[in-house]
Each structure stands twice: as structure tokens, then as C-alpha cells.
Coordinates of N, CA and C in Angstrom, one line a residue:
X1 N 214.2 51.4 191.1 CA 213.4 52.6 191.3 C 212.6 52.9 190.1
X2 N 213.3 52.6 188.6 CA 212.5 53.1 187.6 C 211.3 52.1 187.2
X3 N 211.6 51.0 187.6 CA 211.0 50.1 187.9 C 209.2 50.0 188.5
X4 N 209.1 50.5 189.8 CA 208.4 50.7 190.8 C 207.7 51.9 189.9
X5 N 208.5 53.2 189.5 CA 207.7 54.2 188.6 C 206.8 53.6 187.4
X6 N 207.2 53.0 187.1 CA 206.8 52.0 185.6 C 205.8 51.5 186.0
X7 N 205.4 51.4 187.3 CA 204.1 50.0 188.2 C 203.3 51.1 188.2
X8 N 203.9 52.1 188.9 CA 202.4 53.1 189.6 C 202.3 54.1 188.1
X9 N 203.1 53.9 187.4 CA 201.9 54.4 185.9 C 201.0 53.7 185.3
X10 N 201.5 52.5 185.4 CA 200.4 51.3 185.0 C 199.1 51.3 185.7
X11 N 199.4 51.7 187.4 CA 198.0 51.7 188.2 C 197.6 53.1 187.3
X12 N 198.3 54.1 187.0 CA 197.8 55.3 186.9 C 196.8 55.4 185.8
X13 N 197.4 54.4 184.6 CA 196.8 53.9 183.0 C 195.2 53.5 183.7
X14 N 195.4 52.4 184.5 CA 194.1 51.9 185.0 C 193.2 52.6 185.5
X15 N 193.5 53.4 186.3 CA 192.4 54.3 186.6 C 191.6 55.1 185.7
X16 N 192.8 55.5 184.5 CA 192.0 56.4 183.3 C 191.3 55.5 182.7
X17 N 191.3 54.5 182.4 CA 190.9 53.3 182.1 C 189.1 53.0 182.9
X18 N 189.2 52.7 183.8 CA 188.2 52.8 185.2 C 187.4 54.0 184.7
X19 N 188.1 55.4 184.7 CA 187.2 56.6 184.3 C 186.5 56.6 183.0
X20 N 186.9 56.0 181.9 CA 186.2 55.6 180.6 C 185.0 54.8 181.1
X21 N 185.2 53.6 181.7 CA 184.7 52.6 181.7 C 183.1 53.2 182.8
X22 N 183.4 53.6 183.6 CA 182.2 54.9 184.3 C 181.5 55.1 183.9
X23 N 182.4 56.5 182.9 CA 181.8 56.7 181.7 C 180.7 56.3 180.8
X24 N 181.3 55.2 180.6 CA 179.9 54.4 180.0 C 179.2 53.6 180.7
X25 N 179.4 53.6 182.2 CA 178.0 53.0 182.7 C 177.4 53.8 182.9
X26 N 178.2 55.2 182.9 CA 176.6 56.8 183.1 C 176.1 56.7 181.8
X27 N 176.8 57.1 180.5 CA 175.7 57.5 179.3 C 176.0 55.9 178.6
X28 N 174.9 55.5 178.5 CA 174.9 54.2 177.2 C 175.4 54.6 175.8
X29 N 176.6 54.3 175.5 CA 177.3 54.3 174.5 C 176.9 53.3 172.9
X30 N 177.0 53.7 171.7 CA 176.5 52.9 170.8 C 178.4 52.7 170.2
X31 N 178.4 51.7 169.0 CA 179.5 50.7 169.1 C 180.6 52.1 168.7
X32 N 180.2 52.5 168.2 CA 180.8 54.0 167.1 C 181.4 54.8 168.4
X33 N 180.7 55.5 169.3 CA 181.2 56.0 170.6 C 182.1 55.6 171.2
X34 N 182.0 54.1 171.6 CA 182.9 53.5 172.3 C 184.3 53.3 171.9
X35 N 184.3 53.0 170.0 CA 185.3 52.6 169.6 C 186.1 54.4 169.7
X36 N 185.9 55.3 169.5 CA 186.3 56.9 169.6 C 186.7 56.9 170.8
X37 N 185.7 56.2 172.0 CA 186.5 56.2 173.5 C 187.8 55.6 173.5
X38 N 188.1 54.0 173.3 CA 189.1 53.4 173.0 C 190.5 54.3 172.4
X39 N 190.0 55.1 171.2 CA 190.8 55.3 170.3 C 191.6 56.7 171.4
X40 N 190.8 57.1 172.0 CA 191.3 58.7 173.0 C 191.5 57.8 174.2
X41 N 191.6 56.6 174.5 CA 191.8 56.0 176.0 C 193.6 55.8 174.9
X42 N 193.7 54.7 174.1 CA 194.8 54.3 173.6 C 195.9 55.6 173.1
X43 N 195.6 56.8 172.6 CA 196.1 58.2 172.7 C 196.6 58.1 173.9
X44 N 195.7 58.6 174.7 CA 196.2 58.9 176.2 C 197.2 57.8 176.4
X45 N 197.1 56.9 176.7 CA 198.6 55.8 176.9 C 199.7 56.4 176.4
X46 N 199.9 56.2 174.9 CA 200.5 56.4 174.1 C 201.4 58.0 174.4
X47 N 201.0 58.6 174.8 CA 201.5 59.9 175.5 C 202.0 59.6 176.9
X48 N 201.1 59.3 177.4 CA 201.8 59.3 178.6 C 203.1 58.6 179.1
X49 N 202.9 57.3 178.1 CA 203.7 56.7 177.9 C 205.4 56.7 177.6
X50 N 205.1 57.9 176.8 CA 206.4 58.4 175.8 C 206.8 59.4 176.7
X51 N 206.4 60.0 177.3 CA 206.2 61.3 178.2 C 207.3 60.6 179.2
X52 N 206.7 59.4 179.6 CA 207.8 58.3 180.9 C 209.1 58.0 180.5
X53 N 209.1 57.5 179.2 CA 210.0 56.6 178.6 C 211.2 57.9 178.0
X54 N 210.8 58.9 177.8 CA 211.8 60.4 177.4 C 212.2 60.9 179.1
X55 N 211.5 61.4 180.1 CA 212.1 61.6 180.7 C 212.4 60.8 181.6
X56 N 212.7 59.4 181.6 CA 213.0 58.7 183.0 C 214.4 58.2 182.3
X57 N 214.3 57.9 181.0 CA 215.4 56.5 180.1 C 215.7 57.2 178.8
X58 N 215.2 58.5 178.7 CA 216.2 59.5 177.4 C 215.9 58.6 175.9
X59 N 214.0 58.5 176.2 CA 213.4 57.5 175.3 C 214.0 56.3 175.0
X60 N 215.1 55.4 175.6 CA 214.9 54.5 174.8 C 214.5 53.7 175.6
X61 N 213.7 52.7 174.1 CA 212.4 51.4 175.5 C 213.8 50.6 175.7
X62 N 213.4 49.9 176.9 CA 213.7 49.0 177.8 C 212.6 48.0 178.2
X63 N 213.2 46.9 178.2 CA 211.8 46.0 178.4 C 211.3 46.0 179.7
X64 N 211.9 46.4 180.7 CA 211.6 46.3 181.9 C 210.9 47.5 182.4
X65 N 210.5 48.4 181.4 CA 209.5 49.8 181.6 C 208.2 48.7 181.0
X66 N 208.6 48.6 180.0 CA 207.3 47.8 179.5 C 206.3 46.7 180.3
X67 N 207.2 45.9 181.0 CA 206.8 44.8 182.3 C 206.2 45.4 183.4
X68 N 207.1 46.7 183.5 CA 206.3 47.2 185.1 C 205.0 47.8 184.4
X69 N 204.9 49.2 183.6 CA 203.4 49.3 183.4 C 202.3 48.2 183.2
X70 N 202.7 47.0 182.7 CA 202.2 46.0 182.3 C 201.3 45.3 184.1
X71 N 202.2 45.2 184.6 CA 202.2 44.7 185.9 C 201.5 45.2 186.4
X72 N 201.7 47.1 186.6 CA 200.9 48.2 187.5 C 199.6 47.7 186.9
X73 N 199.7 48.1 186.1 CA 198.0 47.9 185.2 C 197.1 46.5 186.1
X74 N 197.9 45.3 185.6 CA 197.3 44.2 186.2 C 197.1 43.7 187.8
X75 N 197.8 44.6 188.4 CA 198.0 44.5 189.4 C 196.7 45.4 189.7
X76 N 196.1 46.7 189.1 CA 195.5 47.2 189.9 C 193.9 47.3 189.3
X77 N 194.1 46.4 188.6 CA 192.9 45.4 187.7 C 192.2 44.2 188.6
X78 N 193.3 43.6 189.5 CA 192.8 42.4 190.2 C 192.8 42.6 191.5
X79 N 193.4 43.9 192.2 CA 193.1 44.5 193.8 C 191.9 45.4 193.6
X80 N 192.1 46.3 192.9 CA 191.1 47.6 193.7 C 190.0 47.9 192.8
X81 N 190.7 47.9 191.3 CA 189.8 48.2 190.5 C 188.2 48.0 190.5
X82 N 187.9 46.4 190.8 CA 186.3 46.4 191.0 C 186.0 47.4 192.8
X83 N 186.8 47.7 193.2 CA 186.1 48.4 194.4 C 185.7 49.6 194.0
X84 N 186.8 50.3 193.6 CA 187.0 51.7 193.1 C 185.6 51.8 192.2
X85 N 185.7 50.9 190.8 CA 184.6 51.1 190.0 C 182.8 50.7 190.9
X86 N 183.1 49.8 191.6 CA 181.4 50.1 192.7 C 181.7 51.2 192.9
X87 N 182.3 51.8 193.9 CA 182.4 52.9 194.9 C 182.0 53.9 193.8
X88 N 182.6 54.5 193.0 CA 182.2 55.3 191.7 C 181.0 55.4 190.7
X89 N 180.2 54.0 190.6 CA 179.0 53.8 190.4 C 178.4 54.6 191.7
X90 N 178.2 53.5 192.9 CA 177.4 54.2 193.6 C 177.3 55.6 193.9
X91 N 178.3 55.8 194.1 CA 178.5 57.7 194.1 C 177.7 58.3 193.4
X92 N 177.8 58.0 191.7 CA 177.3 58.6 190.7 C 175.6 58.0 190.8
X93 N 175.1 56.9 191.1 CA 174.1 56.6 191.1 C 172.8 57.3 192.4
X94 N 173.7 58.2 193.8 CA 173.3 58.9 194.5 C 173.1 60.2 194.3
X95 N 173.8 60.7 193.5 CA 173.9 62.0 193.0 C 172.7 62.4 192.1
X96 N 172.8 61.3 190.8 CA 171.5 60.9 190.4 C 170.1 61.6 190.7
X97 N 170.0 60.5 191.7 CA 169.0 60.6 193.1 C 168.7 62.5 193.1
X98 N 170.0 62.6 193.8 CA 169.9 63.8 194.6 C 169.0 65.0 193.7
X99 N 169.8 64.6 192.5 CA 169.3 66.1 191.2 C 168.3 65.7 190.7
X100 N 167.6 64.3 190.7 CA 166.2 64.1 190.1 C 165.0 64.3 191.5
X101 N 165.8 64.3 192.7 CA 165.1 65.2 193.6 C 164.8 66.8 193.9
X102 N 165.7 67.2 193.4 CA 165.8 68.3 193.3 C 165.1 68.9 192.0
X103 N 165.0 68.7 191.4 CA 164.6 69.0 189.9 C 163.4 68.4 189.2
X104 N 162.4 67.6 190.5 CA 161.4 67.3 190.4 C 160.2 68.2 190.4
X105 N 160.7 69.1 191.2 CA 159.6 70.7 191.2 C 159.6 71.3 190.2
X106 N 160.5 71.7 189.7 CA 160.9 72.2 188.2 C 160.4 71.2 187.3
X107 N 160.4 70.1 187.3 CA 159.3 68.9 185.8 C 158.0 69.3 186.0
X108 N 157.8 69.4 187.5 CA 155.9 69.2 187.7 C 155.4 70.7 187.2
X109 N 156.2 71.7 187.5 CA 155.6 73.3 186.9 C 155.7 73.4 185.5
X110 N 156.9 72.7 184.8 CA 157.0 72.8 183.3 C 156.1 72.3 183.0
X111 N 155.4 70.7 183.5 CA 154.4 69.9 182.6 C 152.5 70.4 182.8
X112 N 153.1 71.4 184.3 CA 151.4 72.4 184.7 C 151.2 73.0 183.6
X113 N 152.6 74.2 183.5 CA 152.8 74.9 182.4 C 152.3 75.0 180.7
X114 N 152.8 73.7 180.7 CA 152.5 72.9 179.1 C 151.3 72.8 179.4
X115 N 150.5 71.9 180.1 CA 149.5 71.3 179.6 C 148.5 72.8 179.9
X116 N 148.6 74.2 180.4 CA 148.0 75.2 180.6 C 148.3 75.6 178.7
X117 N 149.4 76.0 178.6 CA 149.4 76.6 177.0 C 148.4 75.5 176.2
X118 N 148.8 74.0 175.9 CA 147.8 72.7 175.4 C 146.0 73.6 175.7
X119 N 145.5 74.0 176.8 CA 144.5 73.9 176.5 C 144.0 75.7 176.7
X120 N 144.8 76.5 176.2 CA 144.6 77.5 176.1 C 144.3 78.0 174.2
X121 N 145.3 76.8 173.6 CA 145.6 77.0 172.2 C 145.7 75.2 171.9
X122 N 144.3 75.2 171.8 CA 143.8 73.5 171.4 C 144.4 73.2 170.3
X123 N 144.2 73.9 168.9 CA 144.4 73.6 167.7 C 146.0 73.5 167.2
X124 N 146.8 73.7 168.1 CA 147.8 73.2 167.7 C 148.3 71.9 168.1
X125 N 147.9 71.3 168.8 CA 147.7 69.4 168.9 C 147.1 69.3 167.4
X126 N 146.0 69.7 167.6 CA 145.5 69.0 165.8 C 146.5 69.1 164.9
X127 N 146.4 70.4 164.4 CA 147.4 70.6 163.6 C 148.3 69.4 163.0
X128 N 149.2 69.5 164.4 CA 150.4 68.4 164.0 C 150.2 67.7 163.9
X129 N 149.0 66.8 164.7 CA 148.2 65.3 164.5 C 147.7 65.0 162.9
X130 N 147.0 66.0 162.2 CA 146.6 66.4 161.0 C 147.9 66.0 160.0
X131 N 148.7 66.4 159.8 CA 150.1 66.8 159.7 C 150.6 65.2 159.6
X132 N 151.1 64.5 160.7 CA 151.6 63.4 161.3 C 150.4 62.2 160.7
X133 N 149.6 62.3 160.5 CA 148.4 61.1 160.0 C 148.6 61.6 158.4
X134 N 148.3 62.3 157.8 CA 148.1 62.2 156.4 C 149.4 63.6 155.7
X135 N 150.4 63.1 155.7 CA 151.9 63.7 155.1 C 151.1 63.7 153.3
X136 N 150.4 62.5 152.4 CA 150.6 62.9 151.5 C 149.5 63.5 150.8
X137 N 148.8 63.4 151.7 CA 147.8 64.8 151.0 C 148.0 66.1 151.3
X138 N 148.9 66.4 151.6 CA 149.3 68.0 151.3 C 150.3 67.9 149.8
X139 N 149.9 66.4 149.4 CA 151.3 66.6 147.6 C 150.1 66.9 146.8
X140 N 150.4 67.0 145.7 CA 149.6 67.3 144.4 C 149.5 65.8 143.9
X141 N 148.6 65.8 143.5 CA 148.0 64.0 142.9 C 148.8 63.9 141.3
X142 N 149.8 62.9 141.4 CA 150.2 63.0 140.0 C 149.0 62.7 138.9
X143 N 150.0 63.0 137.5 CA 149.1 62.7 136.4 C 149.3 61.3 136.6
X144 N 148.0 60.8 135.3 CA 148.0 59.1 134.6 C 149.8 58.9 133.7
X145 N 150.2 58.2 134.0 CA 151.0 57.6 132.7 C 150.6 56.7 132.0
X146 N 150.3 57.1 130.8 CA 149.8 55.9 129.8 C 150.8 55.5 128.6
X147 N 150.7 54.3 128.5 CA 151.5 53.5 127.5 C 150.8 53.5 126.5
X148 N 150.5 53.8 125.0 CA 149.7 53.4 124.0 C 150.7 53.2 123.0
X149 N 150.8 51.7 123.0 CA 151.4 51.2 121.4 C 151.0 51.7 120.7
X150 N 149.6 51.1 120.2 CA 148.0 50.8 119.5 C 148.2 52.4 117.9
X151 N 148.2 53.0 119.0 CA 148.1 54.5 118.7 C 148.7 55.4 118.3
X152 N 150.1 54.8 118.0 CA 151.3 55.4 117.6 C 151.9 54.8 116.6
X153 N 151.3 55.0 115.2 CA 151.4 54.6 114.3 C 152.8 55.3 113.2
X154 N 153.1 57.1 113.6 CA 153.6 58.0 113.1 C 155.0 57.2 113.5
X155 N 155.5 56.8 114.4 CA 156.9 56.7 114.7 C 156.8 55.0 114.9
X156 N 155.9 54.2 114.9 CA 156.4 53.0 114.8 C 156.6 52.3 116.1
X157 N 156.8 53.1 116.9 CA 157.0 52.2 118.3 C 156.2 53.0 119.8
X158 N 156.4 52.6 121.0 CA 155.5 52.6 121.7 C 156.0 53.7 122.2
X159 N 155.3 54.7 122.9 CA 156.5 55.8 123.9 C 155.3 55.6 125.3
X160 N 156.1 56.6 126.0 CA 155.2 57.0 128.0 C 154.8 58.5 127.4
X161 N 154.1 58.7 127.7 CA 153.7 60.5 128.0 C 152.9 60.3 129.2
X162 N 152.5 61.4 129.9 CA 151.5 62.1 131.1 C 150.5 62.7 130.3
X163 N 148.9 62.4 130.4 CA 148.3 62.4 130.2 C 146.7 62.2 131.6
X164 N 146.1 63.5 131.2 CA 145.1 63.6 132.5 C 143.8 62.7 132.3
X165 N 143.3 62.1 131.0 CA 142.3 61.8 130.1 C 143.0 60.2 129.2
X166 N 141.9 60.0 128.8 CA 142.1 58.7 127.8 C 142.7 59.3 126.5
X167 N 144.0 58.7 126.2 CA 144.5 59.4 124.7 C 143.8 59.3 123.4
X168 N 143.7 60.5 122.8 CA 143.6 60.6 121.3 C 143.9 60.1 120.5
X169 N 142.2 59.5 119.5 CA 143.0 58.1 118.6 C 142.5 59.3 116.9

């Protein structure tokens, strides 16, 4: 019997597993995200796990708790799991649909909207275009740096100074 419990947590593991995996076929994850998913998927085990192993067997492992989750898991990895995960795509991929139907009225009045302010108050397109094309002409133009060995006779060796003009001989 503890046995059979040990299986259908393993299916249970899998499904949270399946809901990560969703997860990222709804939002495109970059490598950093995914590994923080992993790390809160492997948590979650890890708890639940102990959570089993305390109240079924008064924590101590047994290898045959270990085999059944192992089992449940794979077992519900190679029956249902690709169904489940379609069925859950598609779902999520109609829904989609539904709200980018719905919320298509609302885009077309926002972009009326915008492009009414755009040509109500022209000069702020410039502006930023102004802005966005030439960043370094709003700096101040440095000075010349000039090197003059030649000319520096008092101390013997060469120095840098800023200078706006040809140096003083």
C-alpha cells in the first residue's frame, strides 16, 4: 500500500513538472529563468518528498519509497504526460485567441488615440528623433591635449596639459 502511495506521488511530481514545462512554452524563458525554475521545481520535490517519507515511514528512507516515486514519475512520463501537456498547450493557445479577440478594440482606440495626440503635438516626435540621432552634441567639445617636449626646457622632461591654442614658446 505504501508502495502504490510512493507511485501516485511520483505521477503527482510529474505533473508539477508538466506545469513548469507549460510554463515555459507560454513565456520564452532565457537560460537564468529556467535554471531558478529547476531550482523551485527541485525544492518542491524535495518537500514534498520529506513531507511523504515523515508521515508515511516516521522519515526513514526505504528504498522501495524511492522506486515507487521513481516509477510513478516514469510511468506518467510515458502514458499521459505528452497528452496532458497537448491538451494544456492547446487550451492555453485558445484562450490566447480569445483575449487577443477581445482586446483588439481596445489596441485599435489606443493606436487612434496616439496617433490623434502624435499629430496634435508634432514636435515631440522631433524632439526625441533630434535627441536619438545626435546624443553627442548636447556634450561640450573637449579641449586640445598637447604634448610639447620641445618646450619644456624648465623641468627637463615632457608633460600633457589642456590647452585651447598653440603653446607658448
Amino acid at each position: 500500500m505504501i508502495f502504490l502511495q510512493a507511485c501516485l506521488l511520483g505521477v503527482l511530481l510529474g505533473m508539477i513538472y508538466d506545469c513548469f514545462r507549460v510554463f515555459r512554452e507560454i513565456v520564452p524563458c532565457k537560460k537564468t529563468a529556467t535554471f531558478i525554475q529547476d531550482l523551485l521545481f527541485f525544492g518542491i520535490v524535495t518537500l514534498c518528498t520529506l513531507v511523504f517519507w515523515v508521515g508515511v515511514n516516521k522519515g526513514q528512507l526505504r528504498l522501495y519509497l524511492v522506486i515507487g516515486e521513481g516509477l510513478g514519475a516514469w510511468l506518467y512520463f510515458q502514458s499521459i504526460s505528452r497528452i496532458v501537456f497537448w491538451a494544456i498547450c492547446r487550451v492555453i493557445r485558445l484562450i490566447k485567441r480569445f483575449l487577443r479577440f477581445l482586446f483588439r478594440p481596445v489596441k485599435r482606440l489606443f493606436s487612434r488615440f496616439w496617433s490623434f495626440i502624435q499629430k496634435k503635438i508634432p514636435h515631440w516626435k522631433q524632439k526625441k528623433k533630434n535627441i536619438c540621432e545626435k546624443p553627442l552634441s548636447l556634450l561640450k567639445k573637449p579641449s586640445r591635449i598637447v604634448y610639447n617636449k620641445k618646450n619644456d626646457t624648465k623641468k627637463g622632461r615632457g608633460f600633457l596639459w589642456q590647452r585651447k591654442g598653440k603653446p607658448k614658446v
